[in-house]
mmCIF file of N, CA and C in Angstrom:
data_model
loop_
_atom_site.group_PDB
_atom_site.id
_atom_site.type_symbol
_atom_site.label_atom_id
_atom_site.label_comp_id
_atom_site.label_asym_id
_atom_site.label_seq_id
_atom_site.Cartn_x
_atom_site.Cartn_y
_atom_site.Cartn_z
ATOM 1 N N UNK A 1 0.890 -1.247 -0.063
ATOM 2 C CA UNK A 1 -0.101 -0.052 0.001
ATOM 3 C C UNK A 1 0.653 1.312 0.113
ATOM 4 N N UNK A 2 1.927 1.373 0.889
ATOM 5 C CA UNK A 2 2.770 2.717 0.864
ATOM 6 C C UNK A 2 3.363 2.809 -0.503
ATOM 7 N N UNK A 3 4.221 1.569 -0.989
ATOM 8 C CA UNK A 3 4.860 1.833 -2.054
ATOM 9 C C UNK A 3 3.994 2.305 -3.180
ATOM 10 N N UNK A 4 2.603 1.881 -3.324
ATOM 11 C CA UNK A 4 2.002 2.691 -4.538
ATOM 12 C C UNK A 4 1.772 3.886 -4.087
ATOM 13 N N UNK A 5 1.369 4.436 -2.694
ATOM 14 C CA UNK A 5 1.063 5.775 -2.567
ATOM 15 C C UNK A 5 2.437 6.679 -2.615
ATOM 16 N N UNK A 6 3.349 6.138 -2.257
ATOM 17 C CA UNK A 6 4.769 6.921 -2.770
ATOM 18 C C UNK A 6 5.025 7.034 -4.045
ATOM 19 N N UNK A 7 4.906 5.968 -4.605
ATOM 20 C CA UNK A 7 5.035 6.272 -6.253
ATOM 21 C C UNK A 7 4.125 7.163 -6.920
ATOM 22 N N UNK A 8 2.551 7.463 -6.377
ATOM 23 C CA UNK A 8 1.902 8.190 -7.094
ATOM 24 C C UNK A 8 2.226 9.498 -6.583
ATOM 25 N N UNK A 9 2.715 9.545 -5.313
ATOM 26 C CA UNK A 9 3.097 11.377 -4.910
ATOM 27 C C UNK A 9 4.538 11.627 -5.718
ATOM 28 N N UNK A 10 5.212 10.558 -6.270
ATOM 29 C CA UNK A 10 6.806 11.251 -6.541
ATOM 30 C C UNK A 10 6.988 10.684 -8.021
ATOM 31 N N UNK A 11 6.208 10.016 -8.591
ATOM 32 C CA UNK A 11 6.564 9.896 -10.274
ATOM 33 C C UNK A 11 5.528 10.258 -11.143
ATOM 34 N N UNK A 12 6.148 10.358 -12.339
ATOM 35 C CA UNK A 12 5.191 11.291 -13.279
ATOM 36 C C UNK A 12 3.977 9.934 -13.294
ATOM 37 N N UNK A 13 2.832 10.383 -13.984
ATOM 38 C CA UNK A 13 1.607 9.429 -14.181
ATOM 39 C C UNK A 13 2.239 8.441 -15.365
ATOM 40 N N UNK A 14 3.101 8.551 -16.134
ATOM 41 C CA UNK A 14 3.310 7.855 -17.325
ATOM 42 C C UNK A 14 4.690 6.844 -16.765
ATOM 43 N N UNK A 15 4.933 6.972 -15.717
ATOM 44 C CA UNK A 15 5.987 6.031 -15.282
ATOM 45 C C UNK A 15 5.912 4.631 -15.318
ATOM 46 N N UNK A 16 6.645 3.796 -15.962
ATOM 47 C CA UNK A 16 6.293 2.446 -15.925
ATOM 48 C C UNK A 16 7.148 1.539 -14.764
ATOM 49 N N UNK A 17 6.155 1.114 -13.575
ATOM 50 C CA UNK A 17 6.268 0.861 -12.769
ATOM 51 C C UNK A 17 5.504 -0.447 -12.245
ATOM 52 N N UNK A 18 5.906 -1.443 -11.912
ATOM 53 C CA UNK A 18 5.396 -2.360 -10.914
ATOM 54 C C UNK A 18 6.074 -2.743 -9.806
ATOM 55 N N UNK A 19 4.829 -2.734 -8.686
ATOM 56 C CA UNK A 19 5.282 -3.396 -7.485
ATOM 57 C C UNK A 19 4.875 -4.601 -7.417
ATOM 58 N N UNK A 20 6.081 -5.461 -6.702
ATOM 59 C CA UNK A 20 5.792 -6.724 -6.159
ATOM 60 C C UNK A 20 6.210 -7.012 -4.668
ATOM 61 N N UNK A 21 5.106 -7.157 -3.973
ATOM 62 C CA UNK A 21 5.281 -7.454 -2.267
ATOM 63 C C UNK A 21 5.736 -9.285 -2.224
ATOM 64 N N UNK A 22 6.787 -9.384 -1.740
ATOM 65 C CA UNK A 22 7.091 -10.972 -1.894
ATOM 66 C C UNK A 22 7.624 -11.122 -0.280
ATOM 67 N N UNK A 23 7.781 -12.646 0.083
ATOM 68 C CA UNK A 23 8.676 -12.751 1.399
ATOM 69 C C UNK A 23 9.801 -13.037 1.036
ATOM 70 N N UNK A 24 10.482 -11.903 1.783
ATOM 71 C CA UNK A 24 12.074 -11.604 0.850
ATOM 72 C C UNK A 24 11.809 -11.355 -0.353
ATOM 73 N N UNK A 25 12.347 -12.360 -1.066
ATOM 74 C CA UNK A 25 12.640 -12.168 -2.703
ATOM 75 C C UNK A 25 11.862 -13.553 -3.250
ATOM 76 N N UNK A 26 11.182 -13.929 -2.681
ATOM 77 C CA UNK A 26 10.537 -15.291 -3.531
ATOM 78 C C UNK A 26 9.514 -15.148 -4.455
ATOM 79 N N UNK A 27 10.144 -15.595 -5.697
ATOM 80 C CA UNK A 27 9.085 -15.557 -6.914
ATOM 81 C C UNK A 27 9.229 -14.235 -7.117
ATOM 82 N N UNK A 28 10.119 -13.400 -7.134
ATOM 83 C CA UNK A 28 10.266 -11.914 -7.600
ATOM 84 C C UNK A 28 11.445 -12.262 -8.988
ATOM 85 N N UNK A 29 10.393 -11.342 -9.985
ATOM 86 C CA UNK A 29 11.301 -11.281 -11.305
ATOM 87 C C UNK A 29 12.505 -10.503 -11.203
ATOM 88 N N UNK A 30 13.265 -10.301 -12.472
ATOM 89 C CA UNK A 30 14.162 -9.772 -12.181
ATOM 90 C C UNK A 30 13.905 -8.288 -12.411
ATOM 91 N N UNK A 31 14.240 -7.332 -11.760
ATOM 92 C CA UNK A 31 13.589 -6.140 -11.245
ATOM 93 C C UNK A 31 14.859 -5.014 -11.680
ATOM 94 N N UNK A 32 14.909 -3.543 -11.636
ATOM 95 C CA UNK A 32 16.066 -2.573 -11.656
ATOM 96 C C UNK A 32 16.291 -2.449 -10.367
ATOM 97 N N UNK A 33 15.273 -2.306 -9.188
ATOM 98 C CA UNK A 33 15.392 -1.771 -8.060
ATOM 99 C C UNK A 33 14.718 -2.482 -6.900
ATOM 100 N N UNK A 34 15.390 -2.752 -6.170
ATOM 101 C CA UNK A 34 14.642 -3.540 -4.914
ATOM 102 C C UNK A 34 15.149 -2.749 -3.669
ATOM 103 N N UNK A 35 13.870 -2.211 -2.954
ATOM 104 C CA UNK A 35 13.685 -1.637 -1.787
ATOM 105 C C UNK A 35 13.615 -2.585 -0.505
ATOM 106 N N UNK A 36 14.085 -2.433 0.311
ATOM 107 C CA UNK A 36 13.574 -3.129 1.913
ATOM 108 C C UNK A 36 14.168 -2.019 3.006
ATOM 109 N N UNK A 37 13.273 -2.514 3.889
ATOM 110 C CA UNK A 37 13.621 -1.856 5.404
ATOM 111 C C UNK A 37 13.421 -3.572 6.226
ATOM 112 N N UNK A 38 14.333 -4.312 6.238
ATOM 113 C CA UNK A 38 14.064 -5.283 7.087
ATOM 114 C C UNK A 38 14.114 -5.194 8.572
ATOM 115 N N UNK A 39 13.910 -6.076 9.433
ATOM 116 C CA UNK A 39 14.295 -5.655 11.129
ATOM 117 C C UNK A 39 15.719 -5.577 11.074
ATOM 118 N N UNK A 40 16.067 -4.847 12.001
ATOM 119 C CA UNK A 40 17.466 -4.632 11.963
ATOM 120 C C UNK A 40 17.832 -4.388 13.624
ATOM 121 N N UNK A 41 17.059 -4.606 14.521
ATOM 122 C CA UNK A 41 17.479 -4.297 15.764
ATOM 123 C C UNK A 41 17.927 -5.975 16.497
ATOM 124 N N UNK A 42 18.911 -5.709 17.296
ATOM 125 C CA UNK A 42 19.289 -7.045 17.981
ATOM 126 C C UNK A 42 18.092 -7.665 18.666
ATOM 127 N N UNK A 43 18.259 -8.845 19.073
ATOM 128 C CA UNK A 43 17.046 -9.274 20.038
ATOM 129 C C UNK A 43 16.753 -8.356 21.173
ATOM 130 N N UNK A 44 17.918 -8.202 22.109
ATOM 131 C CA UNK A 44 18.251 -7.565 22.772
ATOM 132 C C UNK A 44 17.237 -5.899 22.752
ATOM 133 N N UNK A 45 18.060 -5.199 21.787
ATOM 134 C CA UNK A 45 17.424 -4.145 21.728
ATOM 135 C C UNK A 45 15.881 -4.170 21.365
ATOM 136 N N UNK A 46 15.337 -5.060 20.809
ATOM 137 C CA UNK A 46 14.199 -5.309 20.337
ATOM 138 C C UNK A 46 13.349 -5.149 21.465
ATOM 139 N N UNK A 47 13.596 -6.412 22.491
ATOM 140 C CA UNK A 47 12.915 -6.309 23.879
ATOM 141 C C UNK A 47 12.968 -4.754 24.558
ATOM 142 N N UNK A 48 13.768 -4.295 24.683
ATOM 143 C CA UNK A 48 14.124 -2.967 25.238
ATOM 144 C C UNK A 48 12.942 -2.467 24.518
ATOM 145 N N UNK A 49 12.727 -2.132 23.195
ATOM 146 C CA UNK A 49 11.818 -1.287 22.407
ATOM 147 C C UNK A 49 10.299 -1.624 22.937
ATOM 148 N N UNK A 50 10.205 -3.014 22.690
ATOM 149 C CA UNK A 50 8.840 -3.582 23.275
ATOM 150 C C UNK A 50 8.541 -3.045 24.683
ATOM 151 N N UNK A 51 9.615 -3.074 25.604
ATOM 152 C CA UNK A 51 9.422 -2.620 27.053
ATOM 153 C C UNK A 51 9.076 -1.169 27.217
ATOM 154 N N UNK A 52 9.695 -0.493 26.210
ATOM 155 C CA UNK A 52 9.431 0.938 26.176
ATOM 156 C C UNK A 52 7.955 1.596 25.150
ATOM 157 N N UNK A 53 7.192 0.315 25.235
ATOM 158 C CA UNK A 53 5.889 0.628 24.315
ATOM 159 C C UNK A 53 5.885 0.779 22.648
ATOM 160 N N UNK A 54 6.842 0.198 22.149
ATOM 161 C CA UNK A 54 6.831 -0.048 20.666
ATOM 162 C C UNK A 54 5.733 -0.833 20.534
ATOM 163 N N UNK A 55 5.064 -0.421 19.407
ATOM 164 C CA UNK A 55 3.546 -1.239 18.923
ATOM 165 C C UNK A 55 3.927 -2.080 18.009
ATOM 166 N N UNK A 56 5.042 -2.466 17.383
ATOM 167 C CA UNK A 56 5.258 -3.321 16.467
ATOM 168 C C UNK A 56 5.787 -4.784 17.159
ATOM 169 N N UNK A 57 5.575 -5.597 16.131
ATOM 170 C CA UNK A 57 5.607 -7.355 16.404
ATOM 171 C C UNK A 57 6.812 -7.252 16.846
ATOM 172 N N UNK A 58 7.496 -8.352 17.770
ATOM 173 C CA UNK A 58 9.008 -8.660 17.639
ATOM 174 C C UNK A 58 9.415 -8.934 16.383
ATOM 175 N N UNK A 59 9.007 -9.743 15.424
ATOM 176 C CA UNK A 59 9.084 -10.253 14.099
ATOM 177 C C UNK A 59 9.693 -9.000 13.164
ATOM 178 N N UNK A 60 9.098 -7.996 13.285
ATOM 179 C CA UNK A 60 9.295 -6.820 12.546
ATOM 180 C C UNK A 60 10.331 -5.947 13.012
ATOM 181 N N UNK A 61 10.941 -6.310 13.884
ATOM 182 C CA UNK A 61 12.398 -5.363 14.593
ATOM 183 C C UNK A 61 13.345 -6.171 15.058
ATOM 184 N N UNK A 62 13.263 -7.521 15.394
ATOM 185 C CA UNK A 62 14.411 -8.294 15.647
ATOM 186 C C UNK A 62 14.990 -8.955 14.517
ATOM 187 N N UNK A 63 16.344 -8.981 14.208
ATOM 188 C CA UNK A 63 16.970 -9.868 13.373
ATOM 189 C C UNK A 63 17.987 -10.514 13.851
ATOM 190 N N UNK A 64 18.133 -11.385 15.015
ATOM 191 C CA UNK A 64 19.234 -12.100 15.598
ATOM 192 C C UNK A 64 20.238 -11.369 16.396
ATOM 193 N N UNK A 65 21.181 -11.703 16.869
ATOM 194 C CA UNK A 65 21.914 -11.258 17.864
ATOM 195 C C UNK A 65 22.798 -9.804 17.772
ATOM 196 N N UNK A 66 22.880 -9.641 16.358
ATOM 197 C CA UNK A 66 23.212 -8.458 15.916
ATOM 198 C C UNK A 66 22.206 -7.524 15.338
ATOM 199 N N UNK A 67 21.290 -8.104 14.630
ATOM 200 C CA UNK A 67 20.419 -7.277 13.869
ATOM 201 C C UNK A 67 20.466 -7.302 12.430
ATOM 202 N N UNK A 68 21.206 -8.107 12.016
ATOM 203 C CA UNK A 68 21.859 -8.243 10.539
ATOM 204 C C UNK A 68 21.563 -9.596 9.804
ATOM 205 N N UNK A 69 20.446 -10.416 10.419
ATOM 206 C CA UNK A 69 19.746 -11.518 9.977
ATOM 207 C C UNK A 69 19.226 -11.368 8.735
ATOM 208 N N UNK A 70 18.585 -10.312 8.578
ATOM 209 C CA UNK A 70 17.316 -10.122 7.233
ATOM 210 C C UNK A 70 18.607 -9.806 6.210
ATOM 211 N N UNK A 71 19.658 -8.996 6.374
ATOM 212 C CA UNK A 71 20.255 -8.563 5.476
ATOM 213 C C UNK A 71 21.411 -9.709 4.855
ATOM 214 N N UNK A 72 21.449 -10.570 5.957
ATOM 215 C CA UNK A 72 22.180 -12.238 4.977
ATOM 216 C C UNK A 72 21.244 -12.802 4.329
ATOM 217 N N UNK A 73 20.117 -12.557 4.379
ATOM 218 C CA UNK A 73 19.125 -13.274 3.432
ATOM 219 C C UNK A 73 19.029 -12.428 2.089
ATOM 220 N N UNK A 74 18.615 -11.164 2.516
ATOM 221 C CA UNK A 74 18.044 -10.464 1.381
ATOM 222 C C UNK A 74 19.430 -10.220 0.202
ATOM 223 N N UNK A 75 20.390 -9.861 0.928
ATOM 224 C CA UNK A 75 21.747 -9.280 0.130
ATOM 225 C C UNK A 75 21.986 -10.518 -1.023
ATOM 226 N N UNK A 76 22.411 -11.713 -0.479
ATOM 227 C CA UNK A 76 22.683 -13.015 -1.240
ATOM 228 C C UNK A 76 21.421 -13.190 -2.714
ATOM 229 N N UNK A 77 20.277 -13.130 -2.114
ATOM 230 C CA UNK A 77 19.186 -13.203 -3.074
ATOM 231 C C UNK A 77 19.070 -12.082 -4.028
ATOM 232 N N UNK A 78 18.995 -10.869 -3.484
ATOM 233 C CA UNK A 78 19.118 -9.722 -4.599
ATOM 234 C C UNK A 78 19.806 -9.660 -5.582
ATOM 235 N N UNK A 79 21.300 -10.114 -5.575
ATOM 236 C CA UNK A 79 21.827 -9.822 -6.929
ATOM 237 C C UNK A 79 21.497 -11.036 -7.849
ATOM 238 N N UNK A 80 20.572 -11.822 -7.627
ATOM 239 C CA UNK A 80 20.237 -12.714 -8.556
ATOM 240 C C UNK A 80 19.027 -12.211 -9.011
ATOM 241 N N UNK A 81 18.208 -11.252 -8.386
ATOM 242 C CA UNK A 81 16.738 -10.835 -8.922
ATOM 243 C C UNK A 81 17.145 -9.300 -9.239
ATOM 244 N N UNK A 82 18.095 -8.865 -9.569
ATOM 245 C CA UNK A 82 18.124 -7.368 -10.318
ATOM 246 C C UNK A 82 18.985 -7.634 -11.575
ATOM 247 N N UNK A 83 18.295 -6.831 -12.398
ATOM 248 C CA UNK A 83 18.593 -6.541 -13.909
ATOM 249 C C UNK A 83 20.242 -6.266 -13.624
ATOM 250 N N UNK A 84 21.143 -6.140 -14.579
ATOM 251 C CA UNK A 84 22.257 -5.571 -14.825
ATOM 252 C C UNK A 84 22.381 -3.944 -14.448
ATOM 253 N N UNK A 85 23.025 -3.772 -13.678
ATOM 254 C CA UNK A 85 22.980 -2.176 -13.503
ATOM 255 C C UNK A 85 21.695 -1.543 -12.201
ATOM 256 N N UNK A 86 21.338 -2.945 -11.991
ATOM 257 C CA UNK A 86 19.890 -2.484 -11.017
ATOM 258 C C UNK A 86 20.495 -2.310 -9.556
ATOM 259 N N UNK A 87 20.026 -1.714 -8.673
ATOM 260 C CA UNK A 87 20.123 -1.364 -7.312
ATOM 261 C C UNK A 87 19.193 -1.943 -6.485
ATOM 262 N N UNK A 88 20.298 -2.243 -5.155
ATOM 263 C CA UNK A 88 19.587 -2.621 -3.816
ATOM 264 C C UNK A 88 19.745 -1.543 -2.875
ATOM 265 N N UNK A 89 18.524 -1.000 -2.335
ATOM 266 C CA UNK A 89 18.367 0.158 -1.548
ATOM 267 C C UNK A 89 17.619 -0.308 -0.067
ATOM 268 N N UNK A 90 18.714 0.014 1.115
ATOM 269 C CA UNK A 90 18.148 -0.817 2.201
ATOM 270 C C UNK A 90 18.042 -0.036 3.614
ATOM 271 N N UNK A 91 17.009 0.400 4.211
ATOM 272 C CA UNK A 91 17.258 1.189 5.521
ATOM 273 C C UNK A 91 17.834 0.017 6.563
ATOM 274 N N UNK A 92 18.882 0.825 7.459
ATOM 275 C CA UNK A 92 19.181 0.075 8.152
ATOM 276 C C UNK A 92 19.675 0.947 9.914
ATOM 277 N N UNK A 93 20.187 0.128 10.637
ATOM 278 C CA UNK A 93 20.181 0.993 11.973
ATOM 279 C C UNK A 93 21.600 1.633 11.761
ATOM 280 N N UNK A 94 21.852 3.239 12.280
ATOM 281 C CA UNK A 94 22.950 3.438 11.912
ATOM 282 C C UNK A 94 24.406 3.172 12.127
ATOM 283 N N UNK A 95 24.393 1.947 13.164
ATOM 284 C CA UNK A 95 25.695 1.680 13.326
ATOM 285 C C UNK A 95 26.159 0.170 12.430
ATOM 286 N N UNK A 96 25.110 0.184 11.452
ATOM 287 C CA UNK A 96 25.289 -1.040 10.864
ATOM 288 C C UNK A 96 25.953 -0.958 9.655
ATOM 289 N N UNK A 97 25.879 0.113 9.107
ATOM 290 C CA UNK A 97 26.412 0.655 7.713
ATOM 291 C C UNK A 97 27.674 -0.161 7.300
ATOM 292 N N UNK A 98 28.292 0.172 7.829
ATOM 293 C CA UNK A 98 29.785 -0.569 7.636
ATOM 294 C C UNK A 98 29.532 -2.284 7.432
ATOM 295 N N UNK A 99 28.968 -2.882 8.121
ATOM 296 C CA UNK A 99 28.767 -4.402 8.300
ATOM 297 C C UNK A 99 27.784 -4.800 6.855
ATOM 298 N N UNK A 100 26.976 -3.883 6.640
ATOM 299 C CA UNK A 100 25.791 -4.201 5.531
ATOM 300 C C UNK A 100 26.600 -4.177 4.244
ATOM 301 N N UNK A 101 27.428 -2.930 4.104
ATOM 302 C CA UNK A 101 28.440 -2.430 2.781
ATOM 303 C C UNK A 101 28.949 -3.949 2.494
ATOM 304 N N UNK A 102 29.873 -4.315 3.878
ATOM 305 C CA UNK A 102 30.669 -5.665 3.448
ATOM 306 C C UNK A 102 30.139 -6.510 3.334
ATOM 307 N N UNK A 103 28.872 -6.885 3.503
ATOM 308 C CA UNK A 103 28.028 -8.365 2.614
ATOM 309 C C UNK A 103 27.587 -7.548 1.548
ATOM 310 N N UNK A 104 27.349 -6.500 0.862
ATOM 311 C CA UNK A 104 27.080 -6.227 -0.196
ATOM 312 C C UNK A 104 28.278 -6.495 -1.314
ATOM 313 N N UNK A 105 29.466 -6.239 -0.806
ATOM 314 C CA UNK A 105 30.764 -6.363 -1.490
ATOM 315 C C UNK A 105 30.809 -7.963 -1.722
ATOM 316 N N UNK A 106 30.767 -8.488 -0.555
ATOM 317 C CA UNK A 106 31.253 -9.918 -0.447
ATOM 318 C C UNK A 106 30.285 -10.628 -1.201
ATOM 319 N N UNK A 107 29.074 -10.266 -2.018
ATOM 320 C CA UNK A 107 27.852 -10.838 -2.693
ATOM 321 C C UNK A 107 28.104 -10.414 -4.079
ATOM 322 N N UNK A 108 28.967 -9.475 -4.259
ATOM 323 C CA UNK A 108 29.071 -9.134 -5.811
ATOM 324 C C UNK A 108 28.870 -7.987 -6.107
ATOM 325 N N UNK A 109 28.108 -7.088 -5.261
ATOM 326 C CA UNK A 109 27.925 -5.553 -5.553
ATOM 327 C C UNK A 109 29.036 -5.049 -6.113
ATOM 328 N N UNK A 110 29.168 -3.999 -7.201
ATOM 329 C CA UNK A 110 30.185 -3.406 -7.476
ATOM 330 C C UNK A 110 30.367 -1.830 -6.972
ATOM 331 N N UNK A 111 28.887 -1.372 -6.798
ATOM 332 C CA UNK A 111 29.139 0.293 -6.184
ATOM 333 C C UNK A 111 28.338 0.068 -5.149
ATOM 334 N N UNK A 112 28.842 0.319 -3.871
ATOM 335 C CA UNK A 112 27.992 0.248 -2.577
ATOM 336 C C UNK A 112 28.147 1.683 -2.013
ATOM 337 N N UNK A 113 27.308 2.344 -1.390
ATOM 338 C CA UNK A 113 27.439 3.115 -0.700
ATOM 339 C C UNK A 113 26.364 3.502 0.595
ATOM 340 N N UNK A 114 26.475 4.693 1.325
ATOM 341 C CA UNK A 114 25.736 4.757 2.388
ATOM 342 C C UNK A 114 25.255 6.517 2.243
ATOM 343 N N UNK A 115 23.861 6.832 2.663
ATOM 344 C CA UNK A 115 23.034 8.007 2.499
ATOM 345 C C UNK A 115 22.944 7.885 3.824
ATOM 346 N N UNK A 116 22.953 9.275 4.551
ATOM 347 C CA UNK A 116 22.603 9.753 6.116
ATOM 348 C C UNK A 116 21.230 10.315 6.046
ATOM 349 N N UNK A 117 20.665 10.235 7.366
ATOM 350 C CA UNK A 117 19.309 10.738 7.331
ATOM 351 C C UNK A 117 19.428 11.990 7.768
ATOM 352 N N UNK A 118 18.409 12.863 8.246
ATOM 353 C CA UNK A 118 18.611 14.135 8.160
ATOM 354 C C UNK A 118 19.483 14.597 9.748
ATOM 355 N N UNK A 119 19.474 13.782 10.510
ATOM 356 C CA UNK A 119 20.210 13.788 11.917
ATOM 357 C C UNK A 119 21.933 13.559 11.548
ATOM 358 N N UNK A 120 22.208 13.180 10.165
ATOM 359 C CA UNK A 120 23.801 12.967 9.878
ATOM 360 C C UNK A 120 24.005 11.658 10.028
ATOM 361 N N UNK A 121 23.176 10.440 10.746
ATOM 362 C CA UNK A 121 23.563 9.384 10.787
ATOM 363 C C UNK A 121 23.516 8.492 9.633
ATOM 364 N N UNK A 122 24.274 7.567 9.739
ATOM 365 C CA UNK A 122 24.016 6.583 8.411
ATOM 366 C C UNK A 122 22.924 5.841 8.552
ATOM 367 N N UNK A 123 21.946 5.827 7.359
ATOM 368 C CA UNK A 123 20.807 5.494 7.564
ATOM 369 C C UNK A 123 20.275 4.159 6.606
ATOM 370 N N UNK A 124 20.836 4.696 5.092
ATOM 371 C CA UNK A 124 20.772 3.771 3.891
ATOM 372 C C UNK A 124 21.616 3.613 3.335
ATOM 373 N N UNK A 125 21.906 2.248 2.932
ATOM 374 C CA UNK A 125 22.941 1.354 2.165
ATOM 375 C C UNK A 125 22.293 1.052 0.973
ATOM 376 N N UNK A 126 22.988 1.698 -0.064
ATOM 377 C CA UNK A 126 22.543 1.335 -1.802
ATOM 378 C C UNK A 126 23.802 0.818 -2.348
ATOM 379 N N UNK A 127 23.307 -0.395 -3.248
ATOM 380 C CA UNK A 127 24.282 -1.324 -4.017
ATOM 381 C C UNK A 127 23.658 -1.388 -5.375
ATOM 382 N N UNK A 128 24.776 -1.285 -6.279
ATOM 383 C CA UNK A 128 24.327 -1.547 -7.721
ATOM 384 C C UNK A 128 25.146 -3.129 -8.121
ATOM 385 N N UNK A 129 24.352 -3.822 -8.762
ATOM 386 C CA UNK A 129 24.745 -5.018 -9.779
ATOM 387 C C UNK A 129 25.313 -4.442 -10.801
ATOM 388 N N UNK A 130 26.356 -4.817 -11.053
ATOM 389 C CA UNK A 130 27.220 -4.914 -12.235
ATOM 390 C C UNK A 130 26.497 -5.432 -13.420
ATOM 391 N N UNK A 131 26.934 -5.192 -14.345
ATOM 392 C CA UNK A 131 26.577 -5.869 -15.779
ATOM 393 C C UNK A 131 27.284 -7.432 -15.788
ATOM 394 N N UNK A 132 28.158 -7.901 -15.255
ATOM 395 C CA UNK A 132 28.816 -9.177 -15.005
ATOM 396 C C UNK A 132 28.308 -9.814 -13.804
ATOM 397 N N UNK A 133 27.764 -9.418 -13.096
ATOM 398 C CA UNK A 133 27.509 -9.935 -11.747
ATOM 399 C C UNK A 133 26.475 -11.082 -11.894
#
């Protein structure tokens, strides 16, 4: 729902866009762009967040002991589901960008970078699949 709303607000009316919602990348055809906001808290961080009243379910917050389990699943799959020169863009915890960049590089992405949020924290990792990946 949100992807369609954002696309309607941000893209031209004649933009060629199809949106696929899947469990990770299951049954995803080759695409030019994959975006993801996987769970990125450690289990202990997620437990603290829930104790503070966060309304999300544990499965939406926690990704293993270091918060990187989702990235370990998505990144190797993404390179096989991206067209040449396609991009993977993922939100991350502000202390995780270096580790996620390394995972992208280890899995064959050729251009990997980080964008900061408005507070200056590393918050988004973007990676491009090369033509020969």
